Amino acid sequence: MEQTYVMIKPDAVQRGLIGEIILRIERKGLKIKAMRMNVMDKTIAMEHYSEHSEKPFFNSLIEYVTSGPSVSMVVEGKNAISIMRSINGATNPVNALPGTIRGDFAVETGRNIVHASDSLEAAKREISIHFKNSEIIEYKKVDEAWLYE
Ligand code: IDP
Ligand code: MG
């Protein structure tokens, strides 16, 4: 089953949106296999966002995601990577459709409240940056027989 890395960014934590975001992940039928709240280490954040290291917004992005507690998760399901990207909505909340997390709760790109890996390679890389294998829990959920044919 496909796994993806999801972060509830510090602005969402400050705005009391942890539950709202987790609710959307759970009710879709995705399975949370690891979860942690912490203030992300600067070097971890820089590694996580290394593809953007040359961008003009890189320093402010690192400041933003390390500015307070965030919630990190490993989320699993069939097509979890693309499903999580659609649940989050477009990077720029101006283009994010209503019904998506960014479409419903955010107004600008620099405070867009959630992250999800954008490909299989990115998901593998990001999960390994943020979680040890031993922190990812293997378990069965009772709804699985009704989510998948
Ligand atoms: P994604 O989060 O939808 O994958 P990316 O393009 O990978 O979007 O950018 C990573 C994060 O960097 C965004 O979610 C956003 O927080 C921030 N970011 C991207 N572009 C800008 C920008 O133009 N100004 C400020 N922040 C940006
Ligand atoms: Mg990205």
PDB file of C-alpha atoms and ligand atoms in Angstrom:
ATOM      1  CA  MET A   1       0.000   0.000   0.000  1.00  0.00           C
ATOM      2  CA  GLU A   2       1.253   3.505  -0.854  1.00  0.00           C
ATOM      3  CA  GLN A   3       2.556   5.761   1.904  1.00  0.00           C
ATOM      4  CA  THR A   4       2.992   9.533   1.967  1.00  0.00           C
ATOM      5  CA  TYR A   5       4.427  12.102   4.365  1.00  0.00           C
ATOM      6  CA  VAL A   6       2.027  14.758   5.644  1.00  0.00           C
ATOM      7  CA  MET A   7       2.863  17.787   7.762  1.00  0.00           C
ATOM      8  CA  ILE A   8       0.338  19.997   9.567  1.00  0.00           C
ATOM      9  CA  LYS A   9       2.401  23.192   9.452  1.00  0.00           C
ATOM     10  CA  PRO A  10       2.881  25.559  12.443  1.00  0.00           C
ATOM     11  CA  ASP A  11       0.238  28.051  11.230  1.00  0.00           C
ATOM     12  CA  ALA A  12      -2.415  25.305  11.251  1.00  0.00           C
ATOM     13  CA  VAL A  13      -1.400  24.255  14.775  1.00  0.00           C
ATOM     14  CA  GLN A  14      -1.630  27.889  15.977  1.00  0.00           C
ATOM     15  CA  ARG A  15      -5.007  28.302  14.292  1.00  0.00           C
ATOM     16  CA  GLY A  16      -6.483  25.226  15.972  1.00  0.00           C
ATOM     17  CA  LEU A  17      -6.808  23.229  12.759  1.00  0.00           C
ATOM     18  CA  ILE A  18      -5.047  19.966  13.739  1.00  0.00           C
ATOM     19  CA  GLY A  19      -8.363  18.170  14.294  1.00  0.00           C
ATOM     20  CA  GLU A  20      -9.950  19.601  11.149  1.00  0.00           C
ATOM     21  CA  ILE A  21      -7.060  18.328   9.001  1.00  0.00           C
ATOM     22  CA  ILE A  22      -6.858  14.890  10.627  1.00  0.00           C
ATOM     23  CA  LEU A  23     -10.662  14.577  10.296  1.00  0.00           C
ATOM     24  CA  ARG A  24     -10.395  14.975   6.519  1.00  0.00           C
ATOM     25  CA  ILE A  25      -7.615  12.385   6.272  1.00  0.00           C
ATOM     26  CA  GLU A  26      -9.504   9.851   8.400  1.00  0.00           C
ATOM     27  CA  ARG A  27     -12.912  10.267   6.829  1.00  0.00           C
ATOM     28  CA  LYS A  28     -11.463   9.804   3.336  1.00  0.00           C
ATOM     29  CA  GLY A  29     -10.380   6.345   4.460  1.00  0.00           C
ATOM     30  CA  LEU A  30      -6.647   6.951   4.682  1.00  0.00           C
ATOM     31  CA  LYS A  31      -4.771   5.279   7.516  1.00  0.00           C
ATOM     32  CA  ILE A  32      -2.438   7.173   9.860  1.00  0.00           C
ATOM     33  CA  LYS A  33       0.551   4.906  10.519  1.00  0.00           C
ATOM     34  CA  ALA A  34       2.821   7.317  12.389  1.00  0.00           C
ATOM     35  CA  MET A  35       2.251  10.666  14.057  1.00  0.00           C
ATOM     36  CA  ARG A  36       4.385  13.105  16.015  1.00  0.00           C
ATOM     37  CA  MET A  37       4.133  16.705  17.208  1.00  0.00           C
ATOM     38  CA  ASN A  38       7.395  18.599  17.528  1.00  0.00           C
ATOM     39  CA  VAL A  39       9.209  21.783  16.603  1.00  0.00           C
ATOM     40  CA  MET A  40      11.040  20.708  13.467  1.00  0.00           C
ATOM     41  CA  ASP A  41      14.810  20.938  13.634  1.00  0.00           C
ATOM     42  CA  LYS A  42      16.248  23.515  11.207  1.00  0.00           C
ATOM     43  CA  THR A  43      18.620  21.029   9.538  1.00  0.00           C
ATOM     44  CA  ILE A  44      15.749  18.542   9.079  1.00  0.00           C
ATOM     45  CA  ALA A  45      13.577  21.272   7.543  1.00  0.00           C
ATOM     46  CA  MET A  46      16.404  22.252   5.177  1.00  0.00           C
ATOM     47  CA  GLU A  47      16.861  18.641   4.114  1.00  0.00           C
ATOM     48  CA  HIS A  48      13.110  18.211   3.679  1.00  0.00           C
ATOM     49  CA  TYR A  49      12.885  21.282   1.420  1.00  0.00           C
ATOM     50  CA  SER A  50      16.319  20.874  -0.249  1.00  0.00           C
ATOM     51  CA  GLU A  51      14.748  21.012  -3.758  1.00  0.00           C
ATOM     52  CA  HIS A  52      13.877  24.661  -2.987  1.00  0.00           C
ATOM     53  CA  SER A  53      17.276  25.682  -1.562  1.00  0.00           C
ATOM     54  CA  GLU A  54      17.980  28.115  -4.440  1.00  0.00           C
ATOM     55  CA  LYS A  55      14.534  29.723  -4.361  1.00  0.00           C
ATOM     56  CA  PRO A  56      14.101  33.278  -3.035  1.00  0.00           C
ATOM     57  CA  PHE A  57      11.545  32.057  -0.466  1.00  0.00           C
ATOM     58  CA  PHE A  58      13.784  29.285   0.954  1.00  0.00           C
ATOM     59  CA  ASN A  59      14.918  31.092   4.126  1.00  0.00           C
ATOM     60  CA  SER A  60      11.446  32.329   4.995  1.00  0.00           C
ATOM     61  CA  LEU A  61      10.057  28.837   4.301  1.00  0.00           C
ATOM     62  CA  ILE A  62      12.534  27.296   6.777  1.00  0.00           C
ATOM     63  CA  GLU A  63      11.721  30.003   9.362  1.00  0.00           C
ATOM     64  CA  TYR A  64       8.006  29.311   8.857  1.00  0.00           C
ATOM     65  CA  VAL A  65       8.052  25.524   9.244  1.00  0.00           C
ATOM     66  CA  THR A  66      10.408  25.656  12.254  1.00  0.00           C
ATOM     67  CA  SER A  67       8.643  28.588  13.964  1.00  0.00           C
ATOM     68  CA  GLY A  68       6.524  26.429  16.285  1.00  0.00           C
ATOM     69  CA  PRO A  69       5.091  22.971  16.749  1.00  0.00           C
ATOM     70  CA  SER A  70       3.975  21.067  13.672  1.00  0.00           C
ATOM     71  CA  VAL A  71       2.467  17.605  13.287  1.00  0.00           C
ATOM     72  CA  SER A  72       4.190  14.999  11.113  1.00  0.00           C
ATOM     73  CA  MET A  73       2.426  11.903   9.843  1.00  0.00           C
ATOM     74  CA  VAL A  74       2.853   8.869   7.667  1.00  0.00           C
ATOM     75  CA  VAL A  75      -0.435   8.335   5.858  1.00  0.00           C
ATOM     76  CA  GLU A  76      -1.216   5.133   3.958  1.00  0.00           C
ATOM     77  CA  GLY A  77      -3.783   4.025   1.395  1.00  0.00           C
ATOM     78  CA  LYS A  78      -4.303   3.068  -2.222  1.00  0.00           C
ATOM     79  CA  ASN A  79      -3.002   6.085  -4.229  1.00  0.00           C
ATOM     80  CA  ALA A  80      -2.363   7.917  -0.936  1.00  0.00           C
ATOM     81  CA  ILE A  81       0.156  10.304  -2.555  1.00  0.00           C
ATOM     82  CA  SER A  82      -2.186  11.786  -5.166  1.00  0.00           C
ATOM     83  CA  ILE A  83      -5.228  11.580  -2.897  1.00  0.00           C
ATOM     84  CA  MET A  84      -3.425  13.591  -0.167  1.00  0.00           C
ATOM     85  CA  ARG A  85      -2.322  16.204  -2.735  1.00  0.00           C
ATOM     86  CA  SER A  86      -5.965  16.645  -3.822  1.00  0.00           C
ATOM     87  CA  ILE A  87      -7.201  16.822  -0.230  1.00  0.00           C
ATOM     88  CA  ASN A  88      -4.625  19.606   0.395  1.00  0.00           C
ATOM     89  CA  GLY A  89      -5.433  21.558  -2.773  1.00  0.00           C
ATOM     90  CA  ALA A  90      -3.209  23.790  -4.904  1.00  0.00           C
ATOM     91  CA  THR A  91       0.022  25.207  -3.409  1.00  0.00           C
ATOM     92  CA  ASN A  92      -1.275  28.763  -3.801  1.00  0.00           C
ATOM     93  CA  PRO A  93      -4.547  28.950  -1.824  1.00  0.00           C
ATOM     94  CA  VAL A  94      -5.835  31.459  -4.380  1.00  0.00           C
ATOM     95  CA  ASN A  95      -6.044  28.524  -6.814  1.00  0.00           C
ATOM     96  CA  ALA A  96      -7.111  25.900  -4.256  1.00  0.00           C
ATOM     97  CA  LEU A  97     -10.714  24.821  -4.742  1.00  0.00           C
ATOM     98  CA  PRO A  98     -13.280  25.100  -1.964  1.00  0.00           C
ATOM     99  CA  GLY A  99     -13.522  21.703  -0.283  1.00  0.00           C
ATOM    100  CA  THR A 100      -9.750  21.339  -0.187  1.00  0.00           C
ATOM    101  CA  ILE A 101      -7.834  22.147   3.015  1.00  0.00           C
ATOM    102  CA  ARG A 102      -5.977  25.092   1.470  1.00  0.00           C
ATOM    103  CA  GLY A 103      -9.123  26.196  -0.384  1.00  0.00           C
ATOM    104  CA  ASP A 104     -11.108  26.276   2.834  1.00  0.00           C
ATOM    105  CA  PHE A 105      -8.573  27.578   5.368  1.00  0.00           C
ATOM    106  CA  ALA A 106      -5.676  29.465   3.748  1.00  0.00           C
ATOM    107  CA  VAL A 107      -5.149  32.682   1.797  1.00  0.00           C
ATOM    108  CA  GLU A 108      -1.501  32.751   0.740  1.00  0.00           C
ATOM    109  CA  THR A 109       1.267  30.400  -0.387  1.00  0.00           C
ATOM    110  CA  GLY A 110       3.634  31.291   2.443  1.00  0.00           C
ATOM    111  CA  ARG A 111       1.000  30.203   5.023  1.00  0.00           C
ATOM    112  CA  ASN A 112      -0.648  27.271   3.287  1.00  0.00           C
ATOM    113  CA  ILE A 113      -1.027  25.100   6.440  1.00  0.00           C
ATOM    114  CA  VAL A 114      -0.290  21.615   5.095  1.00  0.00           C
ATOM    115  CA  HIS A 115       2.327  19.589   3.237  1.00  0.00           C
ATOM    116  CA  ALA A 116       2.086  16.271   1.399  1.00  0.00           C
ATOM    117  CA  SER A 117       4.743  14.469  -0.682  1.00  0.00           C
ATOM    118  CA  ASP A 118       4.356  14.999  -4.435  1.00  0.00           C
ATOM    119  CA  SER A 119       5.688  11.666  -5.812  1.00  0.00           C
ATOM    120  CA  LEU A 120       6.661   8.140  -4.798  1.00  0.00           C
ATOM    121  CA  GLU A 121      10.354   9.117  -4.640  1.00  0.00           C
ATOM    122  CA  ALA A 122       9.593  12.235  -2.576  1.00  0.00           C
ATOM    123  CA  ALA A 123       7.360  10.225  -0.221  1.00  0.00           C
ATOM    124  CA  LYS A 124      10.092   7.617   0.411  1.00  0.00           C
ATOM    125  CA  ARG A 125      12.697  10.337   0.920  1.00  0.00           C
ATOM    126  CA  GLU A 126      10.545  12.471   3.231  1.00  0.00           C
ATOM    127  CA  ILE A 127       9.270   9.543   5.338  1.00  0.00           C
ATOM    128  CA  SER A 128      12.877   8.449   5.919  1.00  0.00           C
ATOM    129  CA  ILE A 129      13.879  12.005   6.908  1.00  0.00           C
ATOM    130  CA  HIS A 130      11.137  12.307   9.524  1.00  0.00           C
ATOM    131  CA  PHE A 131      10.533   8.771  10.825  1.00  0.00           C
ATOM    132  CA  LYS A 132      12.487   5.685  11.800  1.00  0.00           C
ATOM    133  CA  ASN A 133      10.997   2.411  10.543  1.00  0.00           C
ATOM    134  CA  SER A 134      10.238   1.456  14.141  1.00  0.00           C
ATOM    135  CA  GLU A 135       7.958   4.520  14.490  1.00  0.00           C
ATOM    136  CA  ILE A 136       5.717   3.407  11.623  1.00  0.00           C
ATOM    137  CA  ILE A 137       3.045   1.136  13.062  1.00  0.00           C
ATOM    138  CA  GLU A 138       1.723  -1.908  11.208  1.00  0.00           C
ATOM    139  CA  TYR A 139      -1.885  -2.559  12.166  1.00  0.00           C
ATOM    140  CA  LYS A 140      -5.211  -3.525  10.621  1.00  0.00           C
ATOM    141  CA  LYS A 141      -8.221  -1.228  10.657  1.00  0.00           C
ATOM    142  CA  VAL A 142     -11.739  -2.631  10.715  1.00  0.00           C
ATOM    143  CA  ASP A 143     -12.919  -0.454   7.788  1.00  0.00           C
ATOM    144  CA  GLU A 144     -10.369  -1.836   5.307  1.00  0.00           C
ATOM    145  CA  ALA A 145     -12.702  -4.549   3.985  1.00  0.00           C
ATOM    146  CA  TRP A 146     -15.238  -1.804   3.117  1.00  0.00           C
ATOM    147  CA  LEU A 147     -12.793   0.677   1.579  1.00  0.00           C
ATOM    148  CA  TYR A 148     -11.183  -1.739  -0.883  1.00  0.00           C
ATOM    149  CA  GLU A 149     -12.892  -4.298  -3.089  1.00  0.00           C
TER     150      GLU A 149
HETATM  151  P1  IDP B   1       3.780  22.107  -2.209  1.00  0.00           P
HETATM  152  O1  IDP B   1       3.838  22.358  -0.720  1.00  0.00           O
HETATM  153  O2  IDP B   1       2.372  22.239  -2.714  1.00  0.00           O
HETATM  154  O3  IDP B   1       4.446  20.825  -2.633  1.00  0.00           O
HETATM  155  P2  IDP B   1       6.097  23.515  -3.327  1.00  0.00           P
HETATM  156  O4  IDP B   1       6.129  24.243  -4.634  1.00  0.00           O
HETATM  157  O5  IDP B   1       6.864  22.235  -3.218  1.00  0.00           O
HETATM  158  O6  IDP B   1       4.556  23.320  -2.930  1.00  0.00           O
HETATM  159  O7  IDP B   1       6.628  24.536  -2.228  1.00  0.00           O
HETATM  160  C1  IDP B   1       6.879  24.093  -0.915  1.00  0.00           C
HETATM  161  C2  IDP B   1       6.341  25.109   0.053  1.00  0.00           C
HETATM  162  O8  IDP B   1       7.116  26.314  -0.077  1.00  0.00           O
HETATM  163  C3  IDP B   1       4.898  25.569  -0.196  1.00  0.00           C
HETATM  164  O9  IDP B   1       3.937  24.718   0.358  1.00  0.00           O
HETATM  165  C4  IDP B   1       4.897  26.919   0.473  1.00  0.00           C
HETATM  166  O10 IDP B   1       4.785  26.797   1.896  1.00  0.00           O
HETATM  167  C5  IDP B   1       6.303  27.442   0.143  1.00  0.00           C
HETATM  168  N1  IDP B   1       6.322  28.253  -1.064  1.00  0.00           N
HETATM  169  C6  IDP B   1       6.300  27.838  -2.345  1.00  0.00           C
HETATM  170  N2  IDP B   1       6.315  28.874  -3.210  1.00  0.00           N
HETATM  171  C7  IDP B   1       6.343  29.991  -2.449  1.00  0.00           C
HETATM  172  C8  IDP B   1       6.356  31.392  -2.745  1.00  0.00           C
HETATM  173  O11 IDP B   1       6.348  31.825  -3.904  1.00  0.00           O
HETATM  174  N3  IDP B   1       6.381  32.247  -1.678  1.00  0.00           N
HETATM  175  C9  IDP B   1       6.384  31.794  -0.393  1.00  0.00           C
HETATM  176  N4  IDP B   1       6.376  30.500  -0.069  1.00  0.00           N
HETATM  177  C10 IDP B   1       6.343  29.601  -1.072  1.00  0.00           C
HETATM  178 MG    MG B   2       6.424  20.253  -2.778  1.00  0.00          MG
END
